[in-house]
Amino acid sequence: MLVSNKTLQKKARKGKYAVGAFNVYDMESVQSVVRAAELEKSPAIIATTEGAIKYAGHEFIAELIRLAAKKSKINYSLHLDHGQDMDIIRNCIKLGYTSVMIDASHHPFEENIRITKAVVGMAHRKGISVEAELGTIGGVEDAIKTRKILLTDPQDAKEFVEKTGCDTLAVAIGTSHGAYKFTKRSKLAIDRLIQICKVVDVPLVLHGASAIPTRIVRKAKLFGAVLGNAKGVANNDVQLAIRNGISKVNIDSDLRLTFDAAIRETLKTHPEIFDPRKILGPARDAMTETVRQKMRLFGSSGKANK
Ligand code: G3H
Ligand code: 13P
Ligand code: ZN
């Protein structure tokens, strides 16, 4: 069944765990998240970026997720990640998304408020929850250029939530998107998170939370990947953030790396294989395992429908 992020995160906050938001692009990634959720009996947020929507086709990917959720007993949210294009946001609302993110964080404060408020008005009429972002989360993605990390200011966050009416808020506490987040061990601004939590009463979101596990990076490199000194957020730090108020944790890079390493391994060790199912199948299984590990780490395993 599909429910909103607000519903999932409110429960998570009460239960002191976080729901994972997993980025999907195709049938394999959608099935990995749903299979993991069923095996772990965990809720999950299934997220599509504008890039994924352009890649798969909006109706196609939305239908795929809606069908997978309909056939499952678990509660999911169908969520737009880092929405910036109003036409795409409108289309999400038409296609049955239960949550949208408006990312206007690169605009000045007042402009971010104006844009977010407009999306809240549109979405709330249809019962869809809205995630907004304040502060900057660094990193390189399709649509988001590298930005200097600017931590979220607690008083600004309070004012922002009051003025926009957003349901959940993505905060910048030192993470960034992609595989190169830190040069040494990760360090999150937990003090800042505690201060934000004291004055803001909507559920909070952590973006850029992939761990970039050494084991998977090594395996990908072994089978030919070119990755520099990739470093992510340590598992302990993610759990510390959850203990201090985060109730949604976004994961994309770890799924990409898992998929990449598995495909490289298959192609390198079985050069005779040319059946896509035999190439993509093991990658789908590997991705399912990574999602399961995240659910256990976030404490959401066993929390479906509770
Ligand atoms: O923040 C989300 C992803 O890590 C970036 O995804 O390359 O599909 O924009 P994208
Ligand atoms: P990662 O690049 O750390 O997986 O972050 C994903 C994310 O924040 C998606 O919105
Ligand atoms: Zn993000």
Coordinates of C-alpha atoms and ligand atoms in Angstrom, one line a residue:
M1 CA 0.0 0.0 0.0
L2 CA 1.1 3.6 -0.6
V3 CA 1.2 6.1 2.2
S4 CA 2.9 9.5 2.6
N5 CA 6.4 10.2 3.9
K6 CA 4.7 12.2 6.7
T7 CA 2.8 9.1 7.9
L8 CA 5.9 6.9 7.7
Q9 CA 8.2 9.4 9.4
K10 CA 5.9 10.3 12.2
K11 CA 5.7 6.6 13.1
A12 CA 9.4 6.2 12.8
R13 CA 10.1 9.2 15.0
K14 CA 7.9 7.8 17.7
G15 CA 9.5 4.4 17.4
K16 CA 13.1 5.9 17.3
Y17 CA 14.1 4.4 14.0
A18 CA 14.4 5.8 10.5
V19 CA 12.8 4.8 7.2
G20 CA 15.2 4.4 4.3
A21 CA 14.5 6.3 1.0
F22 CA 16.0 4.3 -1.8
N23 CA 16.5 5.7 -5.3
V24 CA 15.2 3.5 -8.1
Y25 CA 15.6 3.7 -11.9
D26 CA 14.3 0.5 -13.4
M27 CA 12.5 -2.8 -12.8
E28 CA 15.5 -4.4 -11.0
S29 CA 16.0 -1.6 -8.5
V30 CA 12.2 -1.4 -7.8
Q31 CA 12.1 -5.1 -7.2
S32 CA 15.2 -5.0 -5.0
V33 CA 13.6 -2.4 -2.6
V34 CA 10.3 -4.2 -2.5
R35 CA 11.9 -7.7 -2.0
A36 CA 14.1 -6.3 0.8
A37 CA 11.1 -4.6 2.5
E38 CA 9.2 -7.9 2.4
L39 CA 12.1 -10.0 3.8
E40 CA 12.8 -7.4 6.5
K41 CA 9.1 -6.6 7.2
S42 CA 10.2 -3.0 6.9
P43 CA 8.5 0.1 5.5
A44 CA 10.4 1.8 2.7
I45 CA 10.3 5.1 0.7
I46 CA 10.7 4.4 -3.0
A47 CA 12.3 7.5 -4.6
T48 CA 12.7 8.7 -8.1
T49 CA 14.8 11.8 -9.1
E50 CA 14.0 13.9 -12.1
G51 CA 17.0 12.2 -13.8
A52 CA 15.4 8.7 -13.1
I53 CA 12.1 10.0 -14.4
K54 CA 13.7 11.2 -17.6
Y55 CA 15.6 7.9 -18.0
A56 CA 12.7 5.5 -17.4
G57 CA 9.7 7.6 -18.5
H58 CA 7.5 9.1 -15.8
E59 CA 4.4 7.0 -16.3
F60 CA 6.4 3.8 -16.8
I61 CA 8.4 4.1 -13.5
A62 CA 5.4 5.4 -11.5
E63 CA 3.2 2.4 -12.7
L64 CA 6.0 0.0 -12.0
I65 CA 6.3 1.2 -8.4
R66 CA 2.5 1.4 -7.9
L67 CA 2.1 -2.1 -9.1
A68 CA 4.9 -3.5 -6.9
A69 CA 3.5 -1.7 -3.9
K70 CA -0.1 -2.9 -4.6
K71 CA 1.1 -6.5 -4.7
S72 CA 2.9 -6.2 -1.4
K73 CA 1.6 -6.2 2.2
I74 CA 4.1 -3.5 3.3
N75 CA 3.6 0.2 3.5
Y76 CA 5.6 2.3 1.0
S77 CA 5.8 5.9 -0.1
L78 CA 6.2 6.8 -3.7
H79 CA 8.4 9.9 -3.5
L80 CA 9.9 12.5 -5.8
D81 CA 13.5 13.2 -4.8
H82 CA 15.0 16.7 -5.3
G83 CA 12.2 18.0 -7.3
Q84 CA 12.9 21.3 -9.0
D85 CA 10.8 21.3 -12.2
M86 CA 7.2 22.4 -11.5
D87 CA 5.9 20.4 -14.5
I88 CA 7.4 17.2 -13.1
I89 CA 6.0 18.0 -9.6
R90 CA 2.5 18.5 -11.1
N91 CA 2.9 15.2 -13.0
C92 CA 3.9 13.4 -9.8
I93 CA 0.7 14.6 -8.2
K94 CA -1.3 13.3 -11.2
L95 CA 0.5 10.0 -11.3
G96 CA -0.3 9.0 -7.7
Y97 CA 2.9 10.0 -5.8
T98 CA 2.3 10.2 -2.1
S99 CA 5.2 12.6 -1.4
V100 CA 7.2 15.1 -3.3
M101 CA 10.4 16.9 -2.4
I102 CA 10.8 20.5 -3.5
D103 CA 14.5 21.4 -3.5
A104 CA 14.7 25.1 -3.8
S105 CA 17.6 25.2 -1.3
H106 CA 20.0 26.8 -3.9
H107 CA 17.7 29.9 -4.0
P108 CA 17.9 32.7 -1.4
F109 CA 15.9 32.1 1.8
E110 CA 12.8 34.2 0.9
E111 CA 12.7 32.6 -2.6
N112 CA 13.0 29.1 -1.1
I113 CA 10.0 29.9 1.1
R114 CA 8.0 31.3 -1.8
I115 CA 8.6 28.2 -4.1
T116 CA 8.2 25.7 -1.3
K117 CA 4.9 27.3 -0.2
A118 CA 3.5 27.1 -3.7
V119 CA 4.3 23.3 -3.9
V120 CA 2.8 22.8 -0.4
G121 CA -0.4 24.4 -1.6
M122 CA -0.6 22.2 -4.7
A123 CA 0.3 18.9 -2.9
H124 CA -1.8 19.4 0.2
R125 CA -4.9 19.7 -1.9
K126 CA -4.3 16.1 -2.9
G127 CA -3.2 14.8 0.5
I128 CA 0.5 14.5 -0.6
S129 CA 3.2 15.4 1.8
V130 CA 6.0 17.8 1.0
E131 CA 9.7 17.6 1.9
A132 CA 11.7 20.8 1.6
E133 CA 15.4 21.5 2.0
L134 CA 17.2 24.3 3.8
G135 CA 21.0 24.7 3.9
T136 CA 23.2 23.0 1.3
I137 CA 24.1 19.4 0.9
G138 CA 27.2 19.2 -1.3
G139 CA 28.0 16.7 -4.1
V140 CA 27.7 16.1 -7.8
E141 CA 24.5 14.7 -9.3
D142 CA 22.6 15.0 -12.6
A143 CA 20.7 18.0 -11.7
I144 CA 22.5 19.4 -8.7
K145 CA 25.9 21.1 -9.2
T146 CA 28.7 20.9 -6.7
R147 CA 27.9 23.3 -3.9
K148 CA 29.8 24.3 -0.8
I149 CA 28.2 22.7 2.3
L150 CA 26.3 25.3 4.3
L151 CA 24.9 23.9 7.5
T152 CA 21.2 24.5 8.3
D153 CA 20.6 27.3 10.7
P154 CA 18.2 26.2 13.5
Q155 CA 16.3 29.6 13.7
D156 CA 16.0 29.8 10.0
A157 CA 14.7 26.2 9.9
K158 CA 12.0 27.1 12.5
E159 CA 10.9 30.2 10.5
F160 CA 11.1 28.2 7.2
V161 CA 8.8 25.4 8.5
E162 CA 6.3 27.8 10.0
K163 CA 6.1 30.0 6.9
T164 CA 6.0 27.2 4.3
G165 CA 3.9 24.5 6.1
C166 CA 6.2 21.8 4.7
D167 CA 5.7 18.4 6.3
T168 CA 9.3 17.2 6.6
L169 CA 12.6 19.0 6.3
A170 CA 16.0 17.9 4.8
V171 CA 18.8 19.4 6.8
A172 CA 22.4 20.0 6.0
I173 CA 24.6 18.6 8.7
G174 CA 27.8 17.9 6.8
T175 CA 26.9 15.1 4.3
S176 CA 27.1 15.4 0.6
H177 CA 25.8 13.3 -2.4
G178 CA 28.0 10.8 -4.3
A179 CA 30.9 8.6 -3.5
Y180 CA 33.4 11.2 -2.3
K181 CA 32.0 12.7 0.8
F182 CA 35.0 12.7 3.2
T183 CA 38.7 12.4 2.9
K184 CA 39.0 10.7 6.3
R185 CA 36.4 9.3 8.7
S186 CA 33.0 10.9 8.4
K187 CA 32.1 13.7 10.8
L188 CA 28.5 14.9 11.1
A189 CA 27.4 18.1 12.9
I190 CA 25.3 16.3 15.5
D191 CA 25.2 19.4 17.8
R192 CA 23.6 21.3 15.0
L193 CA 21.0 18.5 14.5
I194 CA 20.2 18.6 18.2
Q195 CA 19.6 22.4 18.1
I196 CA 17.4 22.1 15.0
C197 CA 15.4 19.3 16.6
K198 CA 14.7 21.4 19.6
V199 CA 13.0 24.2 17.6
V200 CA 11.5 22.4 14.6
D201 CA 8.7 20.0 15.1
V202 CA 8.4 18.3 11.7
P203 CA 10.3 15.1 11.0
L204 CA 13.9 15.6 9.6
V205 CA 15.7 14.0 6.7
L206 CA 19.3 13.1 6.1
H207 CA 20.5 13.2 2.5
G208 CA 23.8 11.9 1.2
A209 CA 23.9 9.1 3.8
S210 CA 25.6 6.3 1.8
A211 CA 28.4 4.5 3.6
I212 CA 30.4 3.8 0.4
P213 CA 31.5 0.5 2.0
T214 CA 35.2 -0.4 1.5
R215 CA 34.2 -4.0 0.7
I216 CA 32.1 -3.0 -2.3
V217 CA 34.5 -0.4 -3.5
R218 CA 37.3 -3.0 -3.4
K219 CA 35.2 -5.5 -5.3
A220 CA 34.2 -3.0 -8.0
K221 CA 37.9 -1.9 -8.4
L222 CA 39.0 -5.6 -8.5
F223 CA 36.7 -6.1 -11.5
G224 CA 37.8 -2.9 -13.3
A225 CA 36.0 0.1 -11.8
V226 CA 37.9 3.3 -11.6
L227 CA 37.1 4.9 -8.3
G228 CA 39.3 7.3 -6.4
N229 CA 39.5 7.6 -2.7
A230 CA 35.7 7.1 -2.2
K231 CA 34.5 7.6 1.4
G232 CA 31.0 7.9 2.9
V233 CA 29.2 8.2 6.2
A234 CA 30.2 5.6 8.8
N235 CA 27.3 3.4 10.0
N236 CA 27.8 4.6 13.6
D237 CA 27.3 8.2 12.5
V238 CA 24.1 7.4 10.6
Q239 CA 22.8 5.7 13.8
L240 CA 23.8 8.7 15.9
A241 CA 21.9 11.0 13.5
I242 CA 18.8 8.7 13.9
R243 CA 19.1 8.8 17.7
N244 CA 19.2 12.6 17.5
G245 CA 16.1 13.1 15.4
I246 CA 16.6 11.9 11.8
S247 CA 13.6 9.8 10.6
K248 CA 14.4 9.4 6.9
V249 CA 17.7 8.4 5.5
N250 CA 18.4 8.7 1.7
I251 CA 20.5 6.1 0.0
D252 CA 21.5 6.1 -3.7
S253 CA 25.2 5.7 -4.2
D254 CA 25.5 2.5 -2.2
L255 CA 22.9 0.9 -4.4
R256 CA 24.7 2.1 -7.5
L257 CA 28.0 0.8 -6.3
T258 CA 26.5 -2.6 -5.3
F259 CA 24.9 -3.0 -8.7
D260 CA 28.0 -1.9 -10.6
A261 CA 30.3 -4.3 -8.6
A262 CA 28.0 -7.2 -9.2
I263 CA 27.7 -6.6 -12.9
R264 CA 31.4 -6.2 -13.3
E265 CA 32.0 -9.4 -11.4
T266 CA 29.6 -11.4 -13.6
L267 CA 31.0 -10.0 -16.9
K268 CA 34.6 -10.5 -15.9
T269 CA 34.2 -14.0 -14.4
H270 CA 31.7 -15.3 -17.0
P271 CA 32.7 -13.7 -20.3
E272 CA 30.7 -16.3 -22.1
I273 CA 27.4 -14.9 -20.7
F274 CA 25.3 -12.6 -22.8
D275 CA 21.8 -13.1 -21.5
P276 CA 20.8 -9.9 -19.7
R277 CA 18.9 -11.8 -17.1
K278 CA 22.0 -13.6 -16.1
I279 CA 23.9 -10.3 -15.9
L280 CA 21.2 -8.2 -14.2
G281 CA 19.8 -11.0 -11.9
P282 CA 22.8 -11.3 -9.6
A283 CA 23.0 -7.5 -9.5
R284 CA 19.4 -7.3 -8.4
D285 CA 20.1 -9.9 -5.6
A286 CA 23.1 -8.0 -4.4
M287 CA 21.1 -4.7 -4.3
T288 CA 18.4 -6.5 -2.3
E289 CA 21.0 -7.5 0.2
T290 CA 22.4 -3.9 0.5
V291 CA 18.8 -2.6 1.1
R292 CA 18.2 -5.2 3.8
Q293 CA 21.4 -4.2 5.6
K294 CA 20.3 -0.6 5.5
M295 CA 16.9 -1.4 7.0
R296 CA 18.6 -3.3 9.8
L297 CA 21.0 -0.4 10.4
F298 CA 18.2 2.2 10.4
G299 CA 16.1 0.1 12.9
S300 CA 13.2 -0.2 10.5
S301 CA 13.3 -4.0 10.1
G302 CA 10.1 -5.6 11.7
K303 CA 8.4 -2.2 11.8
A304 CA 6.1 -2.6 8.7
N305 CA 2.5 -1.8 9.4
K306 CA 3.1 -1.2 13.1
Ligands
G3H1 O1 20.2 12.8 -4.7 C1 19.9 11.8 -5.5 C2 20.9 11.1 -6.2 O2 22.0 10.7 -5.5 C3 21.2 11.7 -7.6 O3 20.5 11.1 -8.5 O4 21.8 11.3 -10.6 O5 19.4 10.6 -10.5 O6 20.0 13.0 -10.1 P1 20.4 11.5 -10.0
13P2 P1 24.0 9.2 -1.5 O1 24.7 9.8 -2.7 O2 24.9 9.3 -0.2 O3 23.5 7.9 -1.7 O4 22.7 10.2 -1.2 C1 21.5 9.9 -1.8 C2 20.5 11.1 -1.6 O5 20.6 11.9 -0.8 C3 19.4 11.0 -2.5 O6 18.6 12.1 -2.4
ZN3 ZN 19.6 13.9 -1.8

